[in-house]
Short mmCIF file of C-alpha atoms in Angstrom, two decimals:
data_model
loop_
_atom_site.label_atom_id
_atom_site.label_comp_id
_atom_site.label_asym_id
_atom_site.label_seq_id
_atom_site.Cartn_x
_atom_site.Cartn_y
_atom_site.Cartn_z
CA MET R 30 -32.79 -7.63 -0.42
CA MET R 31 -34.17 -11.18 -0.46
CA LYS R 32 -37.19 -10.05 1.58
CA GLU R 33 -38.02 -7.34 -0.97
CA LEU R 34 -37.54 -9.77 -3.86
CA SER R 35 -39.85 -12.32 -2.22
CA GLU R 36 -42.51 -9.65 -1.77
CA LEU R 37 -42.14 -8.45 -5.36
CA LEU R 38 -42.50 -11.98 -6.79
CA ARG R 39 -45.57 -12.62 -4.64
CA LYS R 40 -47.35 -9.42 -5.64
CA ARG R 41 -46.39 -9.28 -9.30
CA ASP R 42 -46.30 -12.94 -10.36
CA SER R 43 -48.03 -14.81 -7.51
CA VAL R 44 -44.81 -16.75 -6.94
CA LYS R 45 -44.13 -17.89 -3.37
CA TRP R 46 -40.37 -17.71 -3.00
CA ASN R 47 -38.45 -18.19 0.23
CA GLY R 48 -35.15 -16.38 -0.16
CA LEU R 49 -33.35 -18.12 2.70
CA ALA R 50 -34.46 -21.59 1.64
CA HIS R 51 -33.52 -20.96 -1.99
CA HIS R 52 -30.20 -19.20 -1.40
CA ILE R 53 -27.88 -20.03 -4.30
CA ARG R 54 -24.24 -19.81 -3.30
CA CYS R 55 -21.73 -18.15 -5.61
CA LEU R 56 -19.74 -20.97 -7.24
CA ALA R 57 -16.70 -18.73 -7.74
CA HIS R 58 -16.64 -18.11 -3.99
CA VAL R 59 -16.99 -21.85 -3.28
CA ILE R 60 -14.01 -22.55 -5.54
CA ASN R 61 -12.08 -19.81 -3.76
CA LEU R 62 -12.82 -21.40 -0.37
CA ALA R 63 -11.86 -24.88 -1.59
CA VAL R 64 -8.52 -23.75 -3.00
CA LYS R 65 -7.85 -21.65 0.11
CA ALA R 66 -8.42 -24.82 2.17
CA PHE R 67 -5.82 -26.60 0.01
CA LEU R 68 -3.25 -23.80 0.21
CA SER R 69 -3.74 -23.11 3.91
CA ASN R 70 -3.17 -26.79 4.70
CA LEU R 71 0.10 -26.49 2.81
CA LYS R 72 0.79 -23.57 5.19
CA VAL R 73 1.35 -21.24 2.25
CA ALA R 74 -1.84 -19.17 2.22
CA LYS R 75 -2.77 -16.49 4.70
CA LEU R 76 -6.41 -15.46 4.69
CA SER R 77 -6.92 -11.83 3.80
CA GLU R 78 -8.32 -9.38 6.36
CA GLU R 79 -11.40 -9.07 4.14
CA HIS R 80 -11.93 -12.84 4.16
CA GLU R 81 -11.60 -12.94 7.96
CA TRP R 82 -14.07 -10.05 8.32
CA LEU R 83 -16.57 -11.83 6.07
CA SER R 84 -16.23 -14.96 8.18
CA ARG R 85 -17.25 -13.42 11.51
CA ASP R 86 -20.84 -14.65 11.32
CA ASP R 87 -19.79 -18.16 10.30
CA PRO R 88 -16.94 -19.84 12.23
CA GLU R 89 -15.95 -21.63 9.04
CA GLU R 90 -16.44 -18.99 6.37
CA SER R 91 -18.94 -16.60 4.86
CA ASP R 92 -21.00 -17.24 1.76
CA VAL R 93 -20.66 -13.61 0.74
CA ASP R 94 -18.50 -13.30 -2.32
CA GLU R 95 -15.40 -11.16 -2.32
CA GLU R 96 -14.65 -8.49 -4.83
CA SER R 97 -12.89 -9.58 -8.01
CA ASP R 98 -9.20 -8.83 -8.01
CA GLY R 99 -8.72 -8.74 -11.76
CA SER R 100 -5.76 -11.06 -11.36
CA ASP R 101 -6.18 -12.64 -14.78
CA GLU R 102 -3.98 -9.82 -16.03
CA GLU R 103 -0.96 -8.43 -14.22
CA ASP R 104 -0.44 -8.22 -10.47
CA ILE R 105 -2.28 -5.67 -8.34
CA TYR R 106 0.43 -3.10 -9.01
CA GLY R 107 0.19 -3.39 -12.78
CA ASP R 108 2.61 -1.16 -14.65
CA ASP R 109 2.26 1.82 -12.33
CA PRO R 110 5.72 3.48 -12.35
CA ASN R 111 5.09 4.82 -8.83
CA HIS R 112 5.46 1.28 -7.51
CA GLN R 113 8.81 0.83 -9.22
CA GLU R 114 10.53 3.36 -6.99
CA GLU R 115 10.12 1.67 -3.64
CA SER R 116 12.49 2.11 -0.72
CA ASP R 117 15.96 0.63 -1.03
CA GLU R 118 15.68 -0.65 2.54
CA TYR R 119 14.04 -3.82 1.20
CA THR R 120 16.09 -4.13 -1.96
CA ASN R 121 19.45 -3.91 -0.19
CA ASP R 122 18.62 -5.71 3.05
CA VAL R 123 20.20 -9.16 2.84
CA SER R 124 18.07 -10.41 5.75
CA SER R 125 14.99 -9.95 3.55
CA PHE R 126 16.23 -12.85 1.43
CA ASP R 127 17.41 -15.08 4.29
CA ILE R 128 14.82 -17.85 3.92
CA GLU R 129 15.10 -21.01 5.97
CA ASP R 130 15.15 -24.03 3.68
CA THR R 131 12.68 -26.48 5.20
CA HIS R 132 12.16 -28.43 1.96
CA ASP R 133 8.39 -27.94 2.00
CA PHE R 134 5.77 -25.96 0.10
CA LYS R 135 6.00 -23.07 2.54
CA THR R 136 9.65 -22.47 1.67
CA VAL R 137 9.01 -22.80 -2.07
CA LEU R 138 6.12 -20.34 -2.02
CA LEU R 139 8.05 -17.90 0.15
CA LYS R 140 10.97 -17.98 -2.28
CA ILE R 141 8.73 -17.33 -5.29
CA GLN R 142 6.88 -14.55 -3.45
CA THR R 143 10.17 -12.91 -2.44
CA ILE R 144 11.65 -13.22 -5.94
CA SER R 145 8.49 -11.81 -7.50
CA LYS R 146 8.67 -8.78 -5.24
CA ALA R 147 12.43 -8.25 -5.33
CA ALA R 148 12.61 -8.40 -9.13
CA THR R 149 9.89 -5.77 -9.54
CA VAL R 150 11.12 -3.00 -7.23
CA THR R 151 13.35 -0.18 -8.53
CA GLN R 152 13.93 0.42 -12.21
CA LYS R 153 17.44 -1.03 -11.94
CA ARG R 154 16.13 -4.40 -10.75
CA ILE R 155 13.39 -4.46 -13.39
CA LEU R 156 15.84 -3.79 -16.24
CA SER R 157 18.30 -6.31 -14.82
CA PHE R 158 15.66 -9.04 -14.73
CA GLN R 159 14.54 -8.21 -18.27
CA SER R 160 18.11 -8.69 -19.46
CA PHE R 161 18.14 -12.19 -18.00
CA CYS R 162 14.84 -12.91 -19.77
CA GLN R 163 16.43 -11.95 -23.08
CA ALA R 164 19.50 -14.09 -22.29
CA ALA R 165 17.18 -17.04 -21.68
CA ASN R 166 15.30 -16.37 -24.95
CA LEU R 167 12.13 -15.54 -23.03
CA LYS R 168 9.66 -12.75 -23.49
CA PRO R 169 10.79 -10.03 -21.05
CA LEU R 170 7.91 -10.29 -18.58
CA ARG R 171 7.90 -9.24 -14.96
CA PRO R 172 7.13 -11.75 -12.20
CA ILE R 173 3.61 -11.37 -10.79
CA ARG R 174 3.25 -10.51 -7.14
CA ASP R 175 1.03 -12.53 -4.85
CA HIS R 176 -1.69 -11.08 -2.62
CA ALA R 177 -4.11 -12.56 -0.11
CA ILE R 178 -7.48 -11.51 -1.54
CA ARG R 179 -7.82 -14.20 -4.21
CA TRP R 180 -6.10 -17.57 -4.66
CA SER R 181 -5.87 -16.88 -8.38
CA ALA R 182 -3.13 -14.35 -7.63
CA THR R 183 -1.04 -17.18 -6.16
CA PHE R 184 -1.75 -19.34 -9.21
CA ASN R 185 -0.81 -16.55 -11.63
CA MET R 186 2.39 -15.88 -9.68
CA LEU R 187 3.42 -19.54 -9.84
CA LYS R 188 2.49 -19.91 -13.50
CA ARG R 189 4.50 -16.82 -14.47
CA ALA R 190 7.45 -17.96 -12.35
CA LEU R 191 7.42 -21.36 -14.05
CA TYR R 192 7.56 -19.66 -17.45
CA LEU R 193 10.42 -17.42 -16.26
CA ARG R 194 12.29 -20.31 -14.63
CA ARG R 195 15.52 -19.96 -16.62
CA ALA R 196 15.63 -16.18 -16.11
CA ILE R 197 14.90 -16.54 -12.39
CA ASP R 198 17.68 -19.13 -11.99
CA MET R 199 20.19 -16.83 -13.70
CA TRP R 200 18.97 -13.76 -11.79
CA THR R 201 19.21 -15.42 -8.35
CA GLN R 202 22.73 -16.58 -9.20
CA SER R 203 23.84 -13.14 -10.35
CA GLN R 204 24.42 -11.62 -6.88
CA PRO R 205 25.48 -13.09 -3.51
CA ILE R 206 22.53 -11.47 -1.70
CA PHE R 207 20.16 -13.69 -3.71
CA GLU R 208 21.85 -16.94 -2.69
CA LYS R 209 19.04 -17.99 -0.30
CA LEU R 210 16.50 -17.45 -3.10
CA GLN R 211 18.03 -19.96 -5.49
CA MET R 212 15.59 -22.71 -6.49
CA SER R 213 16.60 -26.37 -6.78
CA SER R 214 15.15 -28.66 -9.46
CA HIS R 215 13.17 -30.38 -6.68
CA GLU R 216 11.61 -27.06 -5.70
CA TRP R 217 10.70 -26.29 -9.31
CA ASP R 218 9.01 -29.70 -9.45
CA MET R 219 6.85 -28.59 -6.53
CA VAL R 220 5.94 -25.37 -8.33
CA GLU R 221 5.03 -27.32 -11.47
CA PHE R 222 2.87 -29.69 -9.40
CA LEU R 223 0.94 -26.77 -7.90
CA VAL R 224 0.36 -25.15 -11.30
CA GLN R 225 -0.85 -28.37 -12.90
CA PHE R 226 -3.02 -29.32 -9.93
CA LEU R 227 -4.67 -25.89 -9.62
CA TYR R 228 -5.15 -25.37 -13.36
CA PRO R 229 -8.61 -27.08 -13.56
CA PHE R 230 -9.81 -24.88 -10.71
CA MET R 231 -8.54 -21.81 -12.54
CA VAL R 232 -10.43 -22.92 -15.67
CA ALA R 233 -13.63 -23.44 -13.66
CA ASN R 234 -13.19 -20.12 -11.89
CA THR R 235 -12.67 -18.30 -15.20
CA LYS R 236 -15.68 -20.03 -16.75
CA VAL R 237 -17.92 -18.92 -13.90
CA GLN R 238 -16.69 -15.32 -13.94
CA ALA R 239 -16.27 -14.90 -17.70
CA THR R 240 -19.91 -14.22 -18.46
CA ALA R 241 -22.41 -11.60 -17.33
CA LYS R 242 -25.14 -14.24 -17.52
CA PRO R 243 -23.85 -17.36 -15.75
CA SER R 244 -25.99 -20.47 -16.21
CA LEU R 245 -27.12 -22.22 -13.04
CA SER R 246 -27.36 -25.46 -14.99
CA ASP R 247 -23.56 -25.47 -15.33
CA THR R 248 -23.08 -25.66 -11.56
CA TRP R 249 -23.47 -29.41 -11.20
CA VAL R 250 -21.34 -30.02 -14.29
CA ILE R 251 -18.48 -27.94 -12.85
CA TYR R 252 -18.79 -29.64 -9.47
CA GLU R 253 -18.64 -33.08 -11.11
CA ASP R 254 -15.58 -32.11 -13.19
CA LEU R 255 -13.73 -30.85 -10.10
CA PHE R 256 -14.59 -33.94 -8.06
CA ASP R 257 -13.43 -36.17 -10.92
CA MET R 258 -10.13 -34.30 -11.01
CA LEU R 259 -9.67 -34.60 -7.25
CA ASP R 260 -10.51 -38.31 -7.31
CA ASP R 261 -7.96 -38.87 -10.09
CA ALA R 262 -5.31 -36.96 -8.12
CA LYS R 263 -6.06 -38.95 -4.95
CA ALA R 264 -5.92 -42.24 -6.85
CA ALA R 265 -2.61 -41.29 -8.49
CA LEU R 266 -1.02 -40.43 -5.13
CA ASN R 267 -2.42 -43.53 -3.44
CA GLY R 268 -0.98 -45.63 -6.25
CA LEU R 269 2.60 -44.52 -5.60
CA ARG R 270 4.69 -47.05 -3.71
CA VAL R 271 7.02 -44.42 -2.33
CA LEU R 272 5.51 -41.03 -1.49
CA PRO R 273 7.93 -38.14 -0.86
CA GLU R 274 7.18 -35.98 2.17
CA TRP R 275 6.12 -33.02 0.04
CA LEU R 276 3.56 -35.19 -1.76
CA LYS R 277 2.29 -36.48 1.59
CA GLU R 278 1.75 -32.85 2.50
CA ALA R 279 -0.13 -32.32 -0.76
CA GLN R 280 -2.15 -35.49 -0.17
CA THR R 281 -3.44 -34.17 3.17
CA ALA R 282 -4.25 -30.79 1.63
CA ILE R 283 -6.20 -32.45 -1.21
CA GLU R 284 -8.35 -34.30 1.33
CA LYS R 285 -9.12 -30.99 3.07
CA MET R 286 -9.99 -29.44 -0.28
CA TRP R 287 -12.27 -32.36 -1.19
CA THR R 288 -14.07 -32.03 2.16
CA LYS R 289 -14.60 -28.29 1.70
CA LEU R 290 -15.94 -28.72 -1.83
CA ARG R 291 -18.19 -31.57 -0.72
CA LYS R 292 -19.66 -29.42 2.04
CA TYR R 293 -20.96 -26.88 -0.46
CA TYR R 294 -21.93 -29.49 -3.03
CA ASP R 295 -24.19 -31.10 -0.41
CA LYS R 296 -25.94 -27.76 0.05
CA THR R 297 -27.19 -27.89 -3.55
CA ASP R 298 -29.80 -30.42 -2.34
CA LYS R 299 -31.70 -27.70 -0.50
CA PRO R 300 -32.53 -25.14 -3.22
CA PHE R 301 -34.28 -27.18 -5.94
CA ALA R 302 -33.11 -24.62 -8.49
CA TYR R 303 -29.81 -26.51 -8.95
CA VAL R 304 -31.60 -29.75 -9.73
CA ASP R 305 -34.35 -28.20 -11.83
CA ALA R 306 -32.01 -26.05 -13.91
CA THR R 307 -29.95 -29.13 -14.75
CA LEU R 308 -32.85 -31.53 -15.41
CA LEU R 309 -34.89 -29.11 -17.50
CA HIS R 310 -31.98 -27.77 -19.55
CA PRO R 311 -32.35 -29.21 -23.08
CA GLY R 312 -28.60 -29.50 -23.55
CA LEU R 313 -28.06 -31.57 -20.39
CA LYS R 314 -30.47 -34.45 -20.93
CA LYS R 315 -27.68 -37.03 -20.77
CA PHE R 316 -25.81 -35.43 -17.89
CA MET R 317 -27.53 -37.44 -15.15
CA LYS R 318 -26.74 -40.73 -16.91
CA LYS R 319 -23.09 -39.78 -17.33
CA ALA R 320 -22.99 -38.82 -13.64
CA GLY R 321 -24.06 -42.37 -12.71
CA TYR R 322 -27.67 -41.81 -11.61
CA SER R 323 -30.07 -44.73 -12.11
CA VAL R 324 -32.91 -44.52 -14.65
CA ASP R 325 -35.56 -44.64 -11.88
CA THR R 326 -33.85 -41.82 -9.96
CA ILE R 327 -33.62 -39.69 -13.09
CA GLU R 328 -37.31 -40.20 -13.91
CA THR R 329 -38.31 -39.31 -10.34
CA TYR R 330 -36.17 -36.15 -10.40
CA VAL R 331 -37.53 -35.09 -13.79
CA LYS R 332 -41.18 -35.57 -12.78
CA LYS R 333 -40.70 -33.61 -9.56
CA ALA R 334 -38.87 -30.85 -11.42
CA GLU R 335 -41.68 -30.57 -13.99
CA MET R 336 -44.28 -30.43 -11.22
CA ARG R 337 -42.40 -27.72 -9.38
CA PHE R 338 -42.08 -25.71 -12.56
CA GLN R 339 -45.78 -26.04 -13.39
CA ASN R 340 -46.98 -25.28 -9.85
CA LYS R 341 -44.62 -22.46 -8.96
CA TYR R 342 -43.31 -20.82 -12.13
CA ASP R 343 -45.42 -21.60 -15.18
CA ALA R 344 -47.92 -18.76 -15.53
CA THR R 345 -50.03 -20.71 -18.06
CA GLN R 346 -50.81 -23.34 -15.41
CA ARG R 347 -51.79 -20.87 -12.73
CA VAL R 348 -55.40 -19.86 -12.00
CA PRO R 349 -55.75 -16.13 -12.56
CA ARG R 350 -56.44 -14.06 -9.51
CA ARG R 351 -59.79 -12.43 -9.07
CA PRO R 352 -59.76 -8.75 -9.83
CA THR R 353 -60.02 -6.61 -6.76
CA LEU R 354 -63.09 -4.39 -6.49
#
């Protein structure tokens, strides 16, 4: 595809474009990889089979974007009644809810995942959970199930669970088989931490995917915002005199996330399109100053960007080709 595009630009517009050298990575996919690095270091995220297949050519990961999962709405099962009548083997098997309490993120996520599934199988369970929502003065919503394709599914599951906290607490206390699923206040604190920490990434992810015409000039701005958020989180954790074990676990995962994001941020130096789109965008004239670049550096970048535009893209500055006889 890039080869054909390069040939088309050369023949039609006399533009020499090297597709491999100017490969622009999908920012939504970069965010997905960064959050996956965070969650996997918390030992709560399993990479999907699709993600592993995409990563065969690159030992670390692939730059090919995955399909959207539409997880901004309901879970992947939606309101399909066919998924409400699942086998009673799961719903009545006490061992399915026998979760070892290791007081870490893995246990918390496993509890929420199990609750979100158990409360949405069979019509009896669904109606029972809705009754607890009404008793807690909450909108009768179903928990959202997690799935491995996109991290946003995990975020949406946690966010919904946090909203349904009172109903979930009552529901897990309603039957003895749910005893191992009961959440302590400490565990709910961990859920709230994950939701608040991941929220800026969800906003960035939504911003990137919410338009049919994404602006390349926004890429650096989003990167800077995410790095600022990570730096603030790191500083806040480093400033604590006593750090609980679960926050130490989060601290390590944040460092892994920062490293992953930095890896792809560094790759924006290679295709000049990132720099040029930011420097030449009329609405981002002050961005470089706010980002801490010196005046001399900004002037150098701007001059080089203008020269590249004039030499490679501006048709008015290009000598017309001789007509072929």
